[in-house]
XYZ file of C-alpha atoms in Angstrom:
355
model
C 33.238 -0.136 -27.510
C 32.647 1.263 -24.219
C 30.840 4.402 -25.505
C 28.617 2.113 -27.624
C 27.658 0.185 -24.603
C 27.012 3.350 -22.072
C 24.561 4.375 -25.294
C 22.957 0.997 -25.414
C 22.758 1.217 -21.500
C 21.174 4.946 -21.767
C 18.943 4.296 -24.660
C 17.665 0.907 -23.298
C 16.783 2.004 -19.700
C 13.166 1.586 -18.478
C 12.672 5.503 -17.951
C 14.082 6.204 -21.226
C 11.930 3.666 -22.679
C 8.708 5.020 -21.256
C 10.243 8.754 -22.387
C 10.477 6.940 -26.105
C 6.997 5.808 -25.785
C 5.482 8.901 -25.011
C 7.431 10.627 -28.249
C 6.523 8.010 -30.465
C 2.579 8.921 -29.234
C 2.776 12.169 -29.721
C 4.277 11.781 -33.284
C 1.405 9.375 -33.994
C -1.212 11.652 -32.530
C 0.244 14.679 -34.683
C -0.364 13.090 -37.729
C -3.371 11.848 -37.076
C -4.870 14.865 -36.043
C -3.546 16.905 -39.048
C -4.950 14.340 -41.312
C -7.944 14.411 -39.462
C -8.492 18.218 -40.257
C -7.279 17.419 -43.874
C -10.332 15.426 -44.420
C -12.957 16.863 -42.687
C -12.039 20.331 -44.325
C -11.491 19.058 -47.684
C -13.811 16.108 -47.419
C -12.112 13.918 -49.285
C -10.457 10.524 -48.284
C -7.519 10.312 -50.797
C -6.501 13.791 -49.837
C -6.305 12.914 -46.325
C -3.813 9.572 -46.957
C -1.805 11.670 -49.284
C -1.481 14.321 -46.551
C -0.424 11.455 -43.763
C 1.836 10.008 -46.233
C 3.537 13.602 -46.372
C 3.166 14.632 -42.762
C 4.657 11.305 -41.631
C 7.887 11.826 -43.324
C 7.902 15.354 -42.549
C 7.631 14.938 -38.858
C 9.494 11.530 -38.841
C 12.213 13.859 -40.196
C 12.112 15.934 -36.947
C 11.204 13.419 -34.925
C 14.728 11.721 -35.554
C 16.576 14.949 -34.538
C 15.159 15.706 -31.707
C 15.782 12.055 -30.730
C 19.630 12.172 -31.600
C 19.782 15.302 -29.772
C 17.851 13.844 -26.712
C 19.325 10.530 -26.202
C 22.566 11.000 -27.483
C 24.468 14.625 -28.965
C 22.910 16.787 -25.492
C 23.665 14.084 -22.707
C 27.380 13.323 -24.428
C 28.254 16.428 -25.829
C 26.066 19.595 -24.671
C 25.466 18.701 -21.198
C 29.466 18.192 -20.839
C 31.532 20.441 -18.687
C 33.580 21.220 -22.248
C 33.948 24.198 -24.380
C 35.325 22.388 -27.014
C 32.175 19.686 -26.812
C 29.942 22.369 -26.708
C 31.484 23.655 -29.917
C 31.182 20.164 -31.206
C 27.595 19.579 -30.611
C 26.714 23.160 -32.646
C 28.554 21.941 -35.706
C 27.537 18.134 -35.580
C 24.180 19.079 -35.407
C 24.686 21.927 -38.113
C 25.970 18.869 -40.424
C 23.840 16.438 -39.210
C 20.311 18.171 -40.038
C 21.860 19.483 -43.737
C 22.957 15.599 -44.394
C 19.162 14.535 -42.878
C 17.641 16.898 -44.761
C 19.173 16.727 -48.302
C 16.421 14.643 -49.721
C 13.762 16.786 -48.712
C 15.648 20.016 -49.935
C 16.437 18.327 -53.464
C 12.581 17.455 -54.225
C 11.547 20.619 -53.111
C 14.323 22.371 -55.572
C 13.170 19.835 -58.157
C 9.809 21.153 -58.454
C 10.555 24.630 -58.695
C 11.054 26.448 -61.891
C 14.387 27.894 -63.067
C 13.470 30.861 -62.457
C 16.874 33.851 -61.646
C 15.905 34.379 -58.303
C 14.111 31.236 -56.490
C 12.963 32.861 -53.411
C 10.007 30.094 -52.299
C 13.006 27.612 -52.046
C 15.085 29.952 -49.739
C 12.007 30.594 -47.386
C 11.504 27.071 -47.186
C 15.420 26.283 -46.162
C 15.240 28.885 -43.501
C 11.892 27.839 -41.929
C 12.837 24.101 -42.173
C 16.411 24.904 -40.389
C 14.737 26.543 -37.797
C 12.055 24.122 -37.331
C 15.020 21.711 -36.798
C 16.956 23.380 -34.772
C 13.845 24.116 -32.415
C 13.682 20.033 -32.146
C 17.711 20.675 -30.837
C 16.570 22.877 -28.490
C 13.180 21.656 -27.388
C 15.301 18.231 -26.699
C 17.574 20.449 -24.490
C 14.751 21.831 -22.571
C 13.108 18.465 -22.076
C 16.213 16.933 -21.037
C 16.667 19.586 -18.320
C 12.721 19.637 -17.243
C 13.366 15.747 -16.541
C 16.956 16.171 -14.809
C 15.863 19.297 -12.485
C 12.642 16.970 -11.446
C 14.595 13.460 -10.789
C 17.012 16.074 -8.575
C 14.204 17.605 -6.796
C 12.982 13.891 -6.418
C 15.853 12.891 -5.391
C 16.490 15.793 -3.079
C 13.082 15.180 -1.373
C 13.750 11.099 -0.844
C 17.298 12.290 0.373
C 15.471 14.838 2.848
C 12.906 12.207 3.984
C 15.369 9.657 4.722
C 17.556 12.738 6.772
C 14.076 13.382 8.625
C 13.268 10.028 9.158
C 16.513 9.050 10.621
C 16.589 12.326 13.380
C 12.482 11.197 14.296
C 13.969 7.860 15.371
C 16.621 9.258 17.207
C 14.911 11.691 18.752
C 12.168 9.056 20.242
C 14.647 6.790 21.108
C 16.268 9.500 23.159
C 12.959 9.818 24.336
C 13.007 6.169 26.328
C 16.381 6.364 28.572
C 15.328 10.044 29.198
C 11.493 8.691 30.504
C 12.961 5.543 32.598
C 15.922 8.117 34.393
C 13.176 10.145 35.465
C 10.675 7.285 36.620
C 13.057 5.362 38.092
C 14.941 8.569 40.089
C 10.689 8.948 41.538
C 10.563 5.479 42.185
C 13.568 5.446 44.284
C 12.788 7.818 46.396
C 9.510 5.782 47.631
C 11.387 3.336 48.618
C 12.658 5.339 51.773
C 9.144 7.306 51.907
C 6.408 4.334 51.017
C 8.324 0.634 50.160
C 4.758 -0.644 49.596
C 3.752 1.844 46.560
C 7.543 1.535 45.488
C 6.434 -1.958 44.705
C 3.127 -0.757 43.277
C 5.190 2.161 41.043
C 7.298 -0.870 39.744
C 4.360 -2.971 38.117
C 2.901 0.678 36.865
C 6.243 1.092 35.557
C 6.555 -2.265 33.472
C 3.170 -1.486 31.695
C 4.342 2.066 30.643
C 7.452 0.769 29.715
C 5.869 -1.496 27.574
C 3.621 1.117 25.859
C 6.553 3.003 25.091
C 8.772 0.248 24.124
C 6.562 -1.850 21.824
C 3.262 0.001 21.019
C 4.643 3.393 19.716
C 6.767 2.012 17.307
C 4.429 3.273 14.235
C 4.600 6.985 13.017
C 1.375 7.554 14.612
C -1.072 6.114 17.547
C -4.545 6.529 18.588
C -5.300 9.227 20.679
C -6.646 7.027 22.914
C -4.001 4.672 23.524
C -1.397 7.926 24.058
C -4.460 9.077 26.918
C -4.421 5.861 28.439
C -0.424 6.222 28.770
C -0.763 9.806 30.188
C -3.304 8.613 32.680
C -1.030 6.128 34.018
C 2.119 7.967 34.343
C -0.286 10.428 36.064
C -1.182 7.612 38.780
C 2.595 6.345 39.177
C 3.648 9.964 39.812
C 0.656 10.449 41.981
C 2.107 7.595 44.545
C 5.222 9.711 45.683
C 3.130 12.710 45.670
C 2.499 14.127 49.432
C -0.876 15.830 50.671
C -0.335 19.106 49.789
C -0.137 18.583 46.153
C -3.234 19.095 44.168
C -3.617 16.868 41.005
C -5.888 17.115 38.535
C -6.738 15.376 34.928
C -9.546 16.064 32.184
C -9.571 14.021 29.048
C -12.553 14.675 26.702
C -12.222 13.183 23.117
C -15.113 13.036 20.703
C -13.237 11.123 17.532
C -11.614 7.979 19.019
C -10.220 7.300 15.651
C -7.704 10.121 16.100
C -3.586 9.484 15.606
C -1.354 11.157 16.692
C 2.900 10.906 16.855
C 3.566 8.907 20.252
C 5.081 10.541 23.662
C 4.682 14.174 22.058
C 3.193 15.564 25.363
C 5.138 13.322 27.809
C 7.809 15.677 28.493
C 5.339 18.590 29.654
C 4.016 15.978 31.818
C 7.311 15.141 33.107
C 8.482 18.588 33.915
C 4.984 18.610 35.714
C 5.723 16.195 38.448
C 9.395 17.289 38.259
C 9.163 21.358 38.758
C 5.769 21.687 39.695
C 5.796 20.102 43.479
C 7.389 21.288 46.332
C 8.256 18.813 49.709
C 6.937 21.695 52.118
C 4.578 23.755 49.935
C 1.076 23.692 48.196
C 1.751 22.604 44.960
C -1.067 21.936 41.937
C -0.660 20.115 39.109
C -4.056 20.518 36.350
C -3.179 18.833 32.977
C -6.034 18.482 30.238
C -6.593 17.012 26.756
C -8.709 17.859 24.775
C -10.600 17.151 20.859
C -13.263 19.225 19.039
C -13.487 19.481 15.079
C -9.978 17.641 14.334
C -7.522 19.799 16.773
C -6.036 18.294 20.012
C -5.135 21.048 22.807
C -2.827 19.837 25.334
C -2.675 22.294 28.201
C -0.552 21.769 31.596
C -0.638 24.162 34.427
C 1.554 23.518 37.848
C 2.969 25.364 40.428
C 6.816 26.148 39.624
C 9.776 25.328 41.828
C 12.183 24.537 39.474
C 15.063 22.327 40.614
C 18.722 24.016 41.414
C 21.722 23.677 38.820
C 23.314 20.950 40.525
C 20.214 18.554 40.117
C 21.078 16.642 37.068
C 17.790 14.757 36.994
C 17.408 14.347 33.068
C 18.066 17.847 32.292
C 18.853 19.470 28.975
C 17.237 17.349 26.082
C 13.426 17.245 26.958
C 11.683 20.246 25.715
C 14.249 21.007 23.045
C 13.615 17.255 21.600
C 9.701 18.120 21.702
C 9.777 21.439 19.560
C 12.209 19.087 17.130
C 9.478 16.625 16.813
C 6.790 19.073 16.582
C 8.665 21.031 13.826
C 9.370 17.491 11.780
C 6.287 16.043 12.044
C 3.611 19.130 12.097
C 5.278 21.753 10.421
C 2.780 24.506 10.211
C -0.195 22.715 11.938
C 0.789 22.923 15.620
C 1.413 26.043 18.073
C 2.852 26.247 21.683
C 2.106 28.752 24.440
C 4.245 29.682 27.481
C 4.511 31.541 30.248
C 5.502 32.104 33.927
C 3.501 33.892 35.976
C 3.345 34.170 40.037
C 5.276 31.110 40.156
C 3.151 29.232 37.968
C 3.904 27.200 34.886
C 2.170 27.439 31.669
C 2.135 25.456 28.475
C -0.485 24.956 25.786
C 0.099 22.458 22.670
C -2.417 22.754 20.086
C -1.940 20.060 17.231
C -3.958 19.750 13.810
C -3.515 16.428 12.893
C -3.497 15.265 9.479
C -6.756 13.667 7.843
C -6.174 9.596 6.885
């Protein structure tokens, strides 16, 4: 009873449905067609129904074991990890197409003469068993093409929800990482300037609210990720003393542009975090930049990079960046750095995708 009901279950299932739909059409369209050529060769209407009439019950003939074999003997017996089904789906089908296929065989050795050695009727056994035992193994084959592509399917949905789940961890890492370092720049105004500490605190709610609430989606507008930049540039630009030289260039020419959010805040960051000494010159030049669909991010700053025992966000920044460039533009961005003469170096070019 429970088999029955598991075969009910498989045969009754909307894919399988839509499978039995498309091998019903395809019978349908086979006979039609041959009959088709039937009467336009022979140009006669009579000879054309008489060769549907045949054709139908030939092919209905294979058409029922290659269904048996698809819905039922392969899932239930060949695809089992048995020997002994295996063995059992060989000889079922062995008796099944003989027993199918007696009527067929007895008109066709009805009509020939008793003659000693009947060889027409032996061809036509041996082509008809292999004709039926390509249905066997053309169900096998079809069987498989659909399994391997509902794995691969399945695999890629599986592999999506994996990516998925480390982009959202990754950005939300991004947040406590961003606020540690604001806050640890903010704190020391408050000795050096208690006036723009204030200011640095409203600055701070607004980013915090970008980054919070607006970058949410997959993607934002270039624009809106600028606007960001600019201001983090500004708060940073309180605590910074007089020998520090910053500069910004931001020149887009399709304001429609997305792109994933915070991807060049960490650069910017490690700008304001390496790049400025208390008692030397110090520069700070950080550009963006669009022209015929490719954003190029560049940062250049003097390098001082803090000691080991400053623990001033350290360790997940950069490494979280390539992550996020490598999940969401895998072969469409590139990265260039380098130290030289104690200057920093980094260059982000990013080909977003069309919409």
């Amino acid at each position: 009873m429970k088999i029955l009901e598991e075969i009910k279950k498989l045969c009754l299932s909307r894919y399988n449905l839509s499978v039995l739909g498309a091998q019903v059409g395809i019978y349908a369209l086979l006979v039609s067609i041959w009959s088709l050529v039937i009467m336009l060769l022979e140009h006669d209407v009579n000879a054309a129904k008489e060769s549907m009439r045949v054709n139908a019950f030939v092919l209905f003939l294979l058409l029922i074991v290659f269904m048996a074999n698809f819905y039922l003997l392969v899932p239930y017996l060949f695809e089992a990890k048995s020997k002994l089904k295996h063995w059992a789906f060989w000889v079922i089908n062995l008796l099944f197409i003989i027993l199918w296929n007696h009527h067929i065989f007895s008109i066709y050795n009805d009509d020939l003469p008793n003659a000693p050695i009947r060889i027409g009727f032996y061809q036509f056994g041996v082509i008809w068993m292999i004709l039926n035992y390509a249905m066997v193994v053309a169900a096998i084959f079809v069987r498989y093409y659909i399994r391997h592509n509902t794995l691969r399917r399945q695999l890629r949905e599986e592999k999506q929800k994996m990516t998925e789940a480390e982009l959202a961890w990754l950005k939300n890492q991004l947040n406590p990482h961003f606020l540690f370092n604001t806050l640890n720049n903010i704190s020391s105004l408050t000795q050096i300037s208690p006036n723009n500490a204030q200011k640095a605190i409203g600055q701070l709610s607004e980013l915090l609210r970008y980054a919070l609430y607006e970058t949410q989606p997959k993607e934002v507008s270039l624009n809106g990720e600028i606007a960001f930049i600019k201001n983090y540039i500004n708060l940073m630009t309180l605590r910074s003393g007089s020998n520090v030289e910053i500069k910004s260039q931001f020149i887009i020419h399709n304001s429609q542009l997305l792109i994933a959010p915070l991807v060049f805040l960490t650069p910017v960051e490690n700008a304001f975090k390496h790049g400025i000494s208390a008692n030397k010159p110090s520069f700070i030049h950080i550009s963006i930049t669009e022209d015929n669909g490719k954003i190029v991010f560049l940062c250049e700053n003097s390098n001082y990079p803090k000691n080991d025992t400053d623990k001033s966000g350290k360790g997940i920044g950069l490494e979280n960046m390539y992550r996020r460039l490598e999940l969401i533009y895998p072969g469409r961005y590139q990265i260039e750095q380098r130290i030289s003469q104690q200057t920093y170096h980094i260059k982000i070019t990013i080909k977003p995708y069309k919409r």
